[in-house]
Coordinates of C-alpha atoms and ligand atoms in Angstrom, one line a residue:
M256 CA 16.7 -29.5 6.9
V257 CA 19.5 -27.6 8.5
R258 CA 18.5 -25.6 11.5
L259 CA 20.5 -22.9 13.1
T260 CA 20.1 -23.0 16.9
I261 CA 20.8 -19.9 18.8
L262 CA 21.4 -19.7 22.5
A263 CA 18.8 -17.6 24.3
T264 CA 20.4 -14.8 26.1
A265 CA 18.3 -12.9 28.6
I266 CA 19.1 -9.2 28.4
G267 CA 17.2 -6.0 28.6
L268 CA 15.6 -5.8 25.2
A269 CA 14.6 -2.2 25.6
S270 CA 18.3 -1.3 25.4
F271 CA 18.0 -1.6 21.6
N272 CA 16.9 1.6 20.0
V273 CA 18.2 1.3 16.6
Y274 CA 14.9 1.3 14.8
A275 CA 15.1 3.8 12.0
D276 CA 13.6 4.7 8.6
S277 CA 16.7 3.6 6.9
Q278 CA 15.8 0.0 7.5
V279 CA 13.5 -0.2 4.5
A280 CA 14.0 1.2 1.1
D281 CA 11.3 3.8 0.6
S282 CA 11.4 3.8 -3.2
V283 CA 8.5 4.4 -5.5
A284 CA 6.6 1.2 -6.4
P285 CA 8.0 -0.3 -9.6
E286 CA 4.5 -1.3 -10.6
A287 CA 2.7 1.4 -12.3
T288 CA -0.6 2.7 -11.2
N289 CA -3.3 3.0 -13.8
E290 CA -5.7 5.9 -14.4
V291 CA -7.9 6.0 -11.4
V292 CA -11.6 5.6 -12.2
S293 CA -14.0 5.1 -9.3
K294 CA -15.7 1.8 -9.2
K295 CA -19.1 0.6 -7.9
A296 CA -19.6 -2.1 -5.4
V297 CA -21.1 -5.3 -6.8
E298 CA -23.9 -7.2 -5.0
A299 CA -24.4 -11.0 -5.3
E300 CA -26.3 -13.7 -3.5
E301 CA -24.8 -16.9 -4.7
F302 CA -21.2 -16.5 -5.5
I303 CA -18.7 -13.7 -6.1
V304 CA -15.1 -13.2 -7.3
T305 CA -12.8 -10.2 -7.3
A306 CA -9.2 -10.0 -8.5
A307 CA -6.9 -7.6 -10.3
H308 CA -7.7 -8.3 -14.0
P309 CA -11.0 -8.6 -15.8
L310 CA -10.0 -11.6 -17.8
A311 CA -9.1 -13.5 -14.6
V312 CA -12.3 -12.5 -12.9
E313 CA -14.4 -13.5 -15.9
A314 CA -12.7 -16.9 -16.1
G315 CA -13.3 -17.4 -12.3
Y316 CA -16.9 -16.3 -12.7
D317 CA -17.5 -18.9 -15.4
V318 CA -16.2 -21.7 -13.2
L319 CA -18.4 -20.5 -10.2
K320 CA -21.4 -20.1 -12.5
S321 CA -21.1 -23.7 -13.7
G322 CA -21.1 -25.0 -10.2
G323 CA -17.4 -25.0 -9.5
S324 CA -16.0 -24.5 -6.0
A325 CA -14.0 -21.6 -4.7
A326 CA -10.9 -23.8 -5.1
D327 CA -11.8 -24.6 -8.7
A328 CA -12.2 -20.9 -9.5
L329 CA -8.9 -20.1 -7.7
V330 CA -7.0 -22.5 -10.1
V331 CA -8.4 -20.6 -13.1
V332 CA -8.1 -17.1 -11.6
Q333 CA -4.4 -17.7 -10.7
T334 CA -3.4 -19.4 -13.9
V335 CA -5.0 -16.6 -15.9
L336 CA -3.6 -13.8 -13.7
G337 CA -0.1 -15.3 -14.1
L338 CA -0.5 -14.7 -17.8
V339 CA -2.3 -11.3 -18.0
E340 CA -0.8 -9.7 -14.8
P341 CA 2.6 -11.3 -15.0
Q342 CA 4.4 -8.5 -13.1
S343 CA 2.5 -9.3 -9.9
S344 CA 2.0 -13.0 -9.4
G345 CA 2.3 -16.4 -11.2
L346 CA 3.5 -19.9 -11.4
G347 CA 7.0 -18.8 -10.5
G348 CA 6.0 -17.3 -7.1
G349 CA 4.2 -18.0 -3.9
G350 CA 1.4 -16.9 -1.7
F351 CA -0.7 -17.2 1.5
L352 CA -4.3 -18.2 1.6
V353 CA -7.0 -18.0 4.3
Y354 CA -9.9 -20.4 3.8
W355 CA -13.3 -20.6 5.3
D356 CA -14.7 -24.2 5.0
A357 CA -18.4 -23.7 5.0
K358 CA -19.3 -27.3 5.7
E359 CA -16.9 -27.8 8.6
K360 CA -17.5 -24.2 9.8
K361 CA -13.7 -23.9 10.1
L362 CA -11.2 -21.2 9.3
T363 CA -7.7 -22.4 8.2
S364 CA -4.8 -21.1 6.3
F365 CA -2.3 -22.4 3.8
D366 CA 1.3 -21.3 3.5
G367 CA 2.6 -21.5 -0.1
R368 CA 5.6 -19.3 0.6
E369 CA 8.8 -19.8 -1.3
T370 CA 11.7 -21.4 0.5
A371 CA 15.4 -20.5 0.6
P372 CA 17.4 -23.1 -1.2
L373 CA 19.1 -25.7 1.0
A374 CA 22.4 -24.3 -0.3
A375 CA 21.6 -20.7 0.7
R376 CA 23.6 -19.2 3.5
P377 CA 23.1 -16.1 5.7
E378 CA 25.6 -14.3 3.5
L379 CA 23.5 -14.8 0.4
F380 CA 22.9 -11.0 0.0
Q381 CA 26.2 -9.7 1.2
D382 CA 29.4 -8.9 -0.8
E383 CA 32.8 -10.3 -0.2
N384 CA 33.3 -7.9 2.7
G385 CA 30.0 -8.9 4.4
K386 CA 28.3 -5.6 3.3
P387 CA 24.6 -6.0 2.3
L388 CA 24.2 -5.7 -1.5
K389 CA 22.2 -2.9 -3.0
F390 CA 18.5 -3.9 -3.4
F391 CA 18.4 -4.3 -7.1
D392 CA 21.8 -6.0 -7.3
A393 CA 20.3 -8.7 -5.1
V394 CA 16.9 -8.8 -6.9
V395 CA 17.7 -9.1 -10.6
G396 CA 19.1 -12.5 -11.5
G397 CA 19.0 -16.0 -10.1
R398 CA 20.3 -15.2 -6.6
S399 CA 16.9 -14.0 -5.2
V400 CA 14.8 -16.9 -6.6
G401 CA 13.2 -19.1 -3.9
T402 CA 11.5 -22.5 -4.5
P403 CA 8.1 -21.5 -6.0
G404 CA 5.0 -22.5 -4.0
T405 CA 2.0 -21.4 -6.1
V406 CA 1.6 -24.5 -8.3
K407 CA 1.6 -26.8 -5.3
L408 CA -0.7 -24.5 -3.4
L409 CA -3.2 -24.6 -6.3
E410 CA -2.9 -28.4 -6.4
T411 CA -3.3 -28.7 -2.6
M412 CA -6.4 -26.5 -2.6
H413 CA -7.9 -28.4 -5.6
Q414 CA -7.2 -31.8 -4.0
K415 CA -8.8 -30.8 -0.7
Y416 CA -11.7 -28.6 -2.0
G417 CA -12.0 -28.9 -5.8
D418 CA -14.9 -30.4 -7.6
K419 CA -14.1 -30.0 -11.3
P420 CA -11.3 -32.0 -13.1
W421 CA -8.0 -30.3 -12.7
S422 CA -7.1 -30.6 -16.4
E423 CA -10.3 -28.7 -17.3
L424 CA -9.3 -25.8 -15.0
M425 CA -6.0 -25.4 -17.0
Q426 CA -8.0 -24.8 -20.2
P427 CA -8.9 -21.1 -19.9
G428 CA -5.2 -20.2 -19.4
I429 CA -4.1 -22.4 -22.2
V430 CA -6.6 -21.0 -24.7
L431 CA -5.7 -17.4 -23.7
A432 CA -2.0 -18.0 -23.9
N433 CA -2.3 -19.6 -27.3
K434 CA -4.6 -17.1 -28.8
G435 CA -3.1 -14.1 -27.1
F436 CA -4.5 -11.3 -24.8
E437 CA -4.3 -7.5 -25.0
V438 CA -1.6 -6.0 -22.9
S439 CA -3.4 -3.9 -20.3
P440 CA -2.7 -0.2 -19.6
R441 CA -1.1 -1.1 -16.3
M442 CA 1.0 -3.9 -17.6
A443 CA 2.2 -1.6 -20.4
A444 CA 3.1 1.1 -17.9
S445 CA 4.8 -1.4 -15.7
I446 CA 7.0 -2.6 -18.6
A447 CA 7.8 0.9 -19.7
N448 CA 8.9 1.8 -16.1
D449 CA 11.1 -1.2 -15.8
Q450 CA 12.7 -1.3 -19.3
E451 CA 16.3 -1.4 -18.3
R452 CA 16.0 -4.4 -15.9
L453 CA 13.6 -6.3 -18.2
A454 CA 16.1 -6.0 -21.1
R455 CA 18.9 -7.6 -19.1
Y456 CA 18.1 -11.2 -20.0
P457 CA 17.4 -12.2 -23.7
D458 CA 14.2 -14.4 -23.0
T459 CA 12.6 -11.7 -20.8
K460 CA 13.5 -9.0 -23.3
E461 CA 12.0 -11.0 -26.2
Y462 CA 8.7 -11.5 -24.3
F463 CA 8.2 -7.9 -23.0
F464 CA 9.5 -5.9 -26.0
T465 CA 8.3 -5.7 -29.6
Q466 CA 10.5 -6.9 -32.5
D467 CA 11.6 -3.3 -32.9
G468 CA 12.9 -3.3 -29.3
E469 CA 10.1 -1.1 -27.9
P470 CA 8.4 -2.0 -24.6
L471 CA 5.1 -3.6 -25.4
P472 CA 2.4 -1.0 -25.8
E473 CA -1.1 -1.1 -24.3
G474 CA -3.4 -3.2 -26.5
H475 CA -0.6 -5.3 -28.0
L476 CA -1.8 -8.8 -28.6
L477 CA 0.6 -11.0 -26.6
V478 CA 0.8 -14.7 -27.3
N479 CA 2.7 -17.0 -24.8
K480 CA 3.1 -20.5 -26.3
A481 CA 5.6 -21.5 -23.6
Y482 CA 3.0 -20.7 -20.9
A483 CA 0.4 -22.7 -22.7
Q484 CA 2.8 -25.6 -22.8
T485 CA 3.5 -25.3 -19.1
L486 CA -0.2 -25.4 -18.4
E487 CA -0.6 -28.4 -20.7
A488 CA 2.1 -30.2 -18.7
L489 CA 0.3 -29.4 -15.5
A490 CA -3.0 -30.4 -16.9
K491 CA -1.5 -33.9 -17.7
G492 CA 0.8 -34.4 -14.8
G493 CA -0.5 -32.2 -11.9
S494 CA 2.3 -30.5 -10.0
E495 CA 4.8 -33.4 -10.7
P496 CA 6.4 -31.9 -13.8
F497 CA 6.8 -28.7 -11.9
Y498 CA 8.4 -30.2 -8.8
S499 CA 10.4 -33.1 -10.1
G500 CA 10.1 -33.1 -13.9
Q501 CA 11.1 -31.0 -16.8
I502 CA 9.8 -27.7 -15.5
A503 CA 11.9 -28.0 -12.3
K504 CA 14.9 -28.9 -14.3
D505 CA 14.4 -25.9 -16.6
I506 CA 14.0 -23.5 -13.7
V507 CA 17.1 -24.9 -11.9
A508 CA 19.2 -24.6 -15.1
K509 CA 18.0 -21.1 -15.6
V510 CA 18.6 -19.9 -12.1
T511 CA 22.1 -21.4 -11.8
S512 CA 23.2 -20.2 -15.2
V513 CA 22.4 -16.5 -14.9
E514 CA 25.9 -15.3 -15.7
D515 CA 25.9 -12.0 -13.8
N516 CA 24.0 -13.1 -10.7
P517 CA 23.5 -16.9 -10.4
G518 CA 21.4 -18.6 -7.7
V519 CA 21.7 -21.8 -5.8
L520 CA 18.3 -23.3 -6.3
A521 CA 18.5 -27.1 -6.9
M522 CA 16.2 -30.1 -7.7
E523 CA 16.3 -31.1 -4.0
D524 CA 14.6 -27.8 -3.1
F525 CA 11.7 -28.7 -5.5
A526 CA 11.6 -32.3 -4.3
T527 CA 11.3 -31.2 -0.6
Y528 CA 8.9 -28.3 -1.1
K529 CA 5.7 -28.5 1.0
I530 CA 2.5 -26.5 1.4
L531 CA 2.0 -26.0 5.1
E532 CA -1.5 -25.8 6.6
R533 CA -1.3 -23.5 9.6
D534 CA -3.7 -22.2 12.3
V535 CA -5.1 -18.8 11.5
V536 CA -4.0 -15.9 13.8
C537 CA -7.0 -14.0 15.1
S538 CA -7.3 -10.8 17.1
A539 CA -10.5 -9.5 18.7
Y540 CA -11.5 -6.0 17.5
H541 CA -14.8 -4.6 18.8
Q542 CA -17.3 -7.4 18.2
Y543 CA -15.2 -9.0 15.4
D544 CA -12.4 -11.5 15.1
V545 CA -9.9 -10.4 12.5
C546 CA -8.2 -13.5 11.3
G547 CA -5.3 -14.0 8.9
M548 CA -1.9 -15.5 8.2
G549 CA 0.5 -16.1 10.9
P550 CA 4.3 -16.5 10.5
P551 CA 6.2 -16.6 8.3
S552 CA 3.9 -13.7 7.4
S553 CA 3.9 -10.7 9.7
G554 CA 0.5 -9.7 8.2
A555 CA -2.1 -10.9 10.8
L556 CA 0.2 -10.2 13.8
T557 CA 1.0 -6.6 12.8
V558 CA -2.6 -5.8 11.6
G559 CA -3.8 -7.3 14.9
Q560 CA -1.3 -5.3 17.0
I561 CA -2.3 -2.0 15.3
L562 CA -6.0 -2.7 15.8
G563 CA -5.4 -3.9 19.4
I564 CA -3.5 -0.8 20.3
S565 CA -5.9 1.5 18.5
S566 CA -8.9 -0.1 20.2
H567 CA -7.9 1.7 23.4
F568 CA -9.0 5.0 21.8
D569 CA -12.4 5.9 20.5
L570 CA -11.7 6.1 16.8
A571 CA -15.4 5.8 16.0
K572 CA -16.1 9.0 17.9
L573 CA -13.0 10.8 16.8
G574 CA -14.0 10.1 13.1
A575 CA -12.2 9.7 9.8
D576 CA -11.8 13.4 9.3
N577 CA -9.9 14.0 12.4
P578 CA -6.1 14.2 12.3
T579 CA -6.0 12.7 15.9
S580 CA -7.5 9.5 14.6
W581 CA -4.6 9.2 12.1
Q582 CA -2.1 10.1 14.7
I583 CA -3.3 7.3 16.9
I584 CA -3.4 4.8 14.0
G585 CA 0.0 6.0 12.9
D586 CA 1.7 5.7 16.3
A587 CA 0.0 2.3 16.8
S588 CA 1.5 1.2 13.5
R589 CA 4.9 2.4 14.4
L590 CA 4.8 0.5 17.7
A591 CA 3.6 -2.6 15.8
F592 CA 6.3 -2.3 13.1
A593 CA 9.0 -2.0 15.8
D594 CA 7.9 -5.4 17.1
R595 CA 7.6 -6.8 13.6
G596 CA 11.1 -5.8 12.8
R597 CA 12.5 -7.4 15.9
Y598 CA 10.5 -10.5 16.4
M599 CA 8.6 -11.7 13.4
A600 CA 10.0 -14.3 11.0
D601 CA 9.6 -17.9 10.1
T602 CA 8.8 -19.5 13.4
D603 CA 9.8 -23.0 12.1
F604 CA 13.3 -21.6 12.3
V605 CA 13.4 -18.9 15.0
P606 CA 11.5 -18.5 18.3
M607 CA 9.0 -15.7 18.6
P608 CA 7.3 -14.2 21.7
E609 CA 3.9 -15.9 22.3
G610 CA 2.5 -12.6 23.6
L611 CA 2.6 -10.3 20.6
L612 CA -1.2 -10.1 20.7
D613 CA -1.6 -10.3 24.4
S614 CA -4.3 -7.8 25.5
E615 CA -2.4 -6.6 28.6
Y616 CA 0.7 -6.1 26.5
L617 CA -1.2 -4.2 23.8
K618 CA -2.8 -2.0 26.5
Q619 CA 0.6 -1.2 27.9
R620 CA 1.8 -0.3 24.3
A621 CA -1.3 1.8 23.8
S622 CA -0.5 3.7 27.1
L623 CA 2.6 5.1 25.3
I624 CA 0.5 7.0 22.9
E625 CA -0.6 10.5 23.8
E626 CA -3.6 11.9 21.8
G627 CA -2.5 14.9 19.7
K628 CA 1.2 14.4 19.9
A629 CA 3.4 12.0 17.8
L630 CA 5.6 9.6 19.7
T631 CA 9.1 11.0 19.8
E632 CA 10.8 7.6 20.2
V633 CA 9.6 4.1 19.1
S634 CA 11.3 0.8 19.8
A635 CA 10.2 -2.8 20.1
G636 CA 8.5 -3.8 23.3
E637 CA 8.8 -6.7 25.6
P638 CA 5.9 -9.0 24.8
P639 CA 5.3 -12.0 27.1
W640 CA 7.8 -14.6 26.1
S641 CA 8.8 -17.8 27.8
I642 CA 12.2 -17.8 26.1
K643 CA 13.2 -14.2 25.9
M644 CA 16.2 -13.9 23.7
A645 CA 18.0 -10.9 22.5
M646 CA 17.4 -10.0 18.9
A647 CA 18.5 -7.2 16.7
D648 CA 16.0 -5.2 14.6
D649 CA 15.8 -6.4 11.1
E650 CA 17.1 -4.9 7.8
S651 CA 14.7 -6.4 5.2
I652 CA 13.9 -4.4 2.2
E653 CA 10.5 -4.7 0.5
L654 CA 9.1 -3.1 -2.6
P655 CA 5.6 -3.6 -3.7
S656 CA 4.0 -5.7 -6.4
T657 CA 1.7 -8.7 -5.8
T658 CA -2.1 -9.3 -6.2
H659 CA -5.1 -10.2 -4.0
I660 CA -8.0 -12.5 -4.8
V661 CA -11.3 -13.1 -3.0
I662 CA -13.6 -15.9 -4.1
V663 CA -16.9 -17.1 -2.5
D664 CA -18.6 -20.1 -4.0
G665 CA -22.2 -21.3 -4.0
E666 CA -21.6 -23.3 -0.9
G667 CA -20.3 -20.4 1.0
N668 CA -16.6 -21.4 1.0
I669 CA -14.3 -18.4 1.0
I670 CA -10.8 -17.9 -0.3
S671 CA -8.8 -14.8 0.6
M672 CA -5.4 -15.1 -1.1
T673 CA -2.5 -12.8 -1.6
S674 CA -0.2 -14.0 -4.3
T675 CA 3.2 -12.7 -5.4
I676 CA 6.4 -12.9 -7.2
E677 CA 7.7 -10.2 -4.8
N678 CA 9.0 -7.2 -6.8
G679 CA 7.2 -6.1 -10.0
F680 CA 8.4 -8.7 -12.6
G681 CA 10.2 -10.6 -9.7
S682 CA 13.8 -11.6 -10.5
R683 CA 13.3 -10.6 -14.2
V684 CA 14.4 -14.1 -15.0
M685 CA 11.9 -16.1 -17.1
S686 CA 11.5 -19.8 -17.5
N687 CA 8.8 -21.8 -19.3
G688 CA 6.7 -18.7 -20.1
F689 CA 6.6 -17.2 -16.6
L690 CA 8.7 -15.0 -14.4
L691 CA 10.6 -16.3 -11.4
N692 CA 10.2 -14.7 -8.0
N693 CA 12.7 -12.7 -6.1
E694 CA 11.1 -13.6 -2.8
L695 CA 14.4 -14.3 -1.0
T696 CA 15.1 -10.5 -0.9
D697 CA 12.3 -10.4 1.7
F698 CA 14.9 -11.8 4.1
S699 CA 17.1 -9.4 6.0
F700 CA 20.3 -8.9 4.0
A701 CA 22.3 -8.6 7.3
A702 CA 22.2 -11.7 9.5
H703 CA 23.1 -10.0 12.8
K704 CA 23.7 -6.6 14.2
D705 CA 26.0 -5.6 17.1
G706 CA 26.5 -9.3 17.8
Y707 CA 22.8 -10.1 18.0
P708 CA 20.9 -12.3 15.5
I709 CA 18.3 -10.9 13.2
A710 CA 15.2 -13.1 13.3
N711 CA 14.5 -12.8 9.5
R712 CA 18.0 -13.7 8.4
V713 CA 18.5 -16.1 5.5
E714 CA 18.7 -19.8 6.5
P715 CA 18.5 -22.9 4.3
G716 CA 14.9 -24.1 3.8
K717 CA 13.5 -21.1 5.7
R718 CA 10.6 -18.9 4.3
P719 CA 11.3 -15.2 4.1
R720 CA 9.1 -13.0 6.4
S721 CA 6.1 -11.6 4.5
S722 CA 3.7 -8.7 5.0
M723 CA 0.9 -10.3 3.1
A724 CA -2.3 -10.1 5.0
P725 CA -5.1 -12.1 3.5
T726 CA -7.8 -11.6 6.0
I727 CA -11.2 -13.1 6.9
V728 CA -13.1 -11.2 9.6
M729 CA -15.5 -13.2 11.7
K730 CA -18.6 -12.1 13.6
E731 CA -20.4 -14.4 16.0
G732 CA -18.6 -17.4 14.5
E733 CA -19.6 -16.5 10.9
P734 CA -17.6 -14.8 8.1
Y735 CA -18.3 -11.1 7.9
M736 CA -15.7 -9.8 5.5
A737 CA -12.8 -11.0 3.4
V738 CA -10.1 -8.6 2.3
G739 CA -6.5 -8.2 1.3
S740 CA -4.1 -6.1 -0.8
P741 CA -0.7 -6.0 -2.4
G742 CA 1.8 -3.3 -1.5
G743 CA 4.9 -4.8 0.2
S744 CA 5.0 -3.8 3.9
R745 CA 2.4 -1.2 3.2
I746 CA -0.1 -4.0 2.8
I747 CA -0.5 -3.9 6.5
G748 CA -1.5 -0.3 6.5
Y749 CA -3.8 -0.7 3.5
V750 CA -5.7 -3.6 5.1
T751 CA -5.8 -1.9 8.5
K752 CA -7.2 1.3 7.0
T753 CA -9.9 -0.6 5.1
L754 CA -11.0 -2.5 8.3
I755 CA -11.1 0.7 10.4
A756 CA -12.9 2.6 7.7
H757 CA -15.6 -0.1 7.5
I758 CA -15.8 -1.2 11.1
D759 CA -15.3 2.1 13.0
W760 CA -16.4 4.6 10.5
G761 CA -19.2 2.7 8.9
M762 CA -18.1 3.0 5.3
P763 CA -19.4 0.5 2.8
I764 CA -16.7 -1.8 1.4
Q765 CA -16.1 0.1 -1.9
Q766 CA -15.8 3.4 -0.1
A767 CA -13.5 1.9 2.6
I768 CA -11.2 0.6 -0.2
E769 CA -11.3 3.9 -2.1
M770 CA -10.7 6.1 1.0
P771 CA -7.3 7.7 0.5
N772 CA -4.4 5.6 1.8
M773 CA -2.6 6.9 4.9
L774 CA -0.1 4.8 6.8
N775 CA 2.9 4.8 8.9
R776 CA 5.5 2.1 9.1
F777 CA 8.8 3.4 10.4
G778 CA 8.1 6.9 11.5
A779 CA 7.4 8.9 8.4
Y780 CA 3.7 9.3 7.6
D781 CA 2.7 8.3 4.0
I782 CA -0.2 10.2 2.6
E783 CA -1.7 9.4 -0.8
A784 CA -0.9 12.1 -3.3
G785 CA -3.6 13.8 -5.2
T786 CA -6.3 13.0 -2.7
D787 CA -8.3 14.8 0.0
A788 CA -6.0 13.3 2.6
E789 CA -3.3 15.9 1.7
K790 CA -5.2 18.1 4.1
F791 CA -3.8 16.0 7.0
K792 CA -0.2 16.9 6.1
A793 CA 0.0 20.1 8.0
P794 CA -1.8 18.9 11.2
L795 CA 0.3 15.7 11.3
E796 CA 3.5 17.7 10.9
E797 CA 2.4 19.9 13.7
M798 CA 2.0 16.8 15.9
G799 CA 5.6 15.9 15.1
F800 CA 5.4 13.5 12.2
K801 CA 7.6 13.7 9.1
V802 CA 5.1 13.4 6.2
N803 CA 5.6 12.1 2.7
V804 CA 2.9 12.8 0.1
R805 CA 3.3 10.0 -2.4
D806 CA 1.7 7.4 -4.7
L807 CA 0.2 4.7 -2.5
N808 CA -0.6 2.0 -5.0
S809 CA -2.8 -0.5 -3.1
G810 CA -4.8 -3.2 -4.8
L811 CA -7.5 -3.9 -2.2
H812 CA -10.1 -6.5 -3.0
G813 CA -12.8 -7.4 -0.5
V814 CA -16.2 -8.8 0.1
V815 CA -18.6 -8.0 3.0
F816 CA -21.4 -10.5 4.0
S817 CA -24.5 -8.7 5.1
D818 CA -28.2 -9.7 5.3
G819 CA -27.7 -12.7 3.1
K820 CA -26.0 -10.7 0.5
M821 CA -22.4 -10.4 -0.6
I822 CA -21.0 -6.9 -1.5
G823 CA -17.7 -6.9 -3.3
G824 CA -15.3 -4.1 -3.8
A825 CA -12.3 -3.6 -6.1
D826 CA -9.6 -1.0 -5.8
S827 CA -9.8 1.8 -8.5
R828 CA -6.0 2.1 -8.2
R829 CA -5.7 -1.1 -10.2
E830 CA -7.6 -2.8 -13.0
G831 CA -9.6 -5.3 -11.0
I832 CA -13.3 -5.9 -11.1
V833 CA -15.9 -7.8 -9.1
L834 CA -18.3 -10.3 -10.7
G835 CA -21.0 -12.4 -9.0
D836 CA -24.6 -13.6 -9.2
Ligands
LIG1180 N1 7.0 -10.0 -1.0 C1 6.1 -9.2 -0.3 C2 5.6 -9.9 1.0 O1 5.6 -11.1 1.0 C3 4.9 -8.8 -1.0 C4 5.3 -7.9 -2.1 C5 4.2 -6.9 -2.3 O2 3.1 -6.9 -1.9 O3 4.4 -6.1 -3.2 O4 5.3 -9.2 1.9

């Protein structure tokens, strides 16, 4: 693996103050929202599963009901989701997973993130003059496709924690792909919204449009023989056909032959791809430990910073209905996002300050916040760091798609997994019945700024920084809550909101999920349109924020463990359900 070594330069980091809204495209989510119908929490005592599509949840429920483990159920839920919610996740993508091993009483995490091809260079997303490409010019085609991790992640989980035969777990997906499934309202709306890009490549067009050239309507029976064949191959050969056999060859051929925007993925990338088990990153919040995925995801670190900074204010007393609570959370988020932009990336490639969650450091960051008045200036801080090198703020662009799955089995093992192909419909390139990811556009398109390196620049073999925040909250050494969401870099705000609503404001899980989304990443406050939260627009503007009222399409799924019961919640903004016994 090639590794770019950068000389550490000790300079005053505070001299950078180039953090601005313009760093991240603030476009409307390309994934459509469905009609919002409020959902009820589901209670269970033995096992529970929640995910973004009823067919996937039902298939997972059947596995758990027949004594399967959480890992067994995951294989089924993910292979079915890849078919029925293809815009969000699938075999062509990657993900992060936090796992509670009930027997060992141990929390761990698995990194199934896509990697940059070994032939990728920092200029991957720049034109011949070194100017960053426009987002969709980079996304659509082969260029943005990273080595997929999902299949190997499923296999790893199954080998470590599975009970049922792997081949059996492929069957629900095979049956559904062969017999067909009804296109859901949200999938139909997503296709309709993305027609132009989906029509760019013949195979993709053929799959997502009717013979008359219309985008597939809701209720259309969609058969996917190629997907069934892929699952048959996995059933027989495990991940081997995917990483060194015909499927890898097909993907490589596809990616490199996209005429208008080819990529550099090669067989070597598949052959060297690894799932990495990593230590979870935990931060103390009141009497809880909020644990999640460390680098290359920025999820747990940024959620942890927001909570750590906010904990210096009495949010419980201020209450959910108080604009000052939201000002504090919003400013804490802006401070955390400034650190995220400068320091967080794949730490197998770039050094990162050790002290991003240091309590003294977060206290000092909290002291910048003044109750009732928005910060006028926000820049990255100087967390404790033994190396201390100068870095420029990053220029990554992220647009939301993705899906979140929570599964608890009869033994008490827990999976909290966020799974993605990045943008809605990923790269729009299809191979073997599934869409290929565009995860590489989670890298910063620029590699440096004003002569300083950007931590999240493209490097061969590196994993792009993520915002995915699959979370398990611990209380007195036992799991208390599992939660996560899609939503690009807004994932961090969605998850944080749900945690604060439940922990500080005492809302039951379903209510915490349903509470209108409000979040702040880079200065402007996002408030969910059409909700009661619009009342905060004027007071937040008075405090000095720029406010955007907009669609905030989270897809939160979560489970709370309380008094021997499990209470599961699913986001009404998407089509998911909860099932359990
Ligand atoms: N690719 C994004 C990430 O890893 C997730 C995309 C999304 O949630 O929509 O952070």
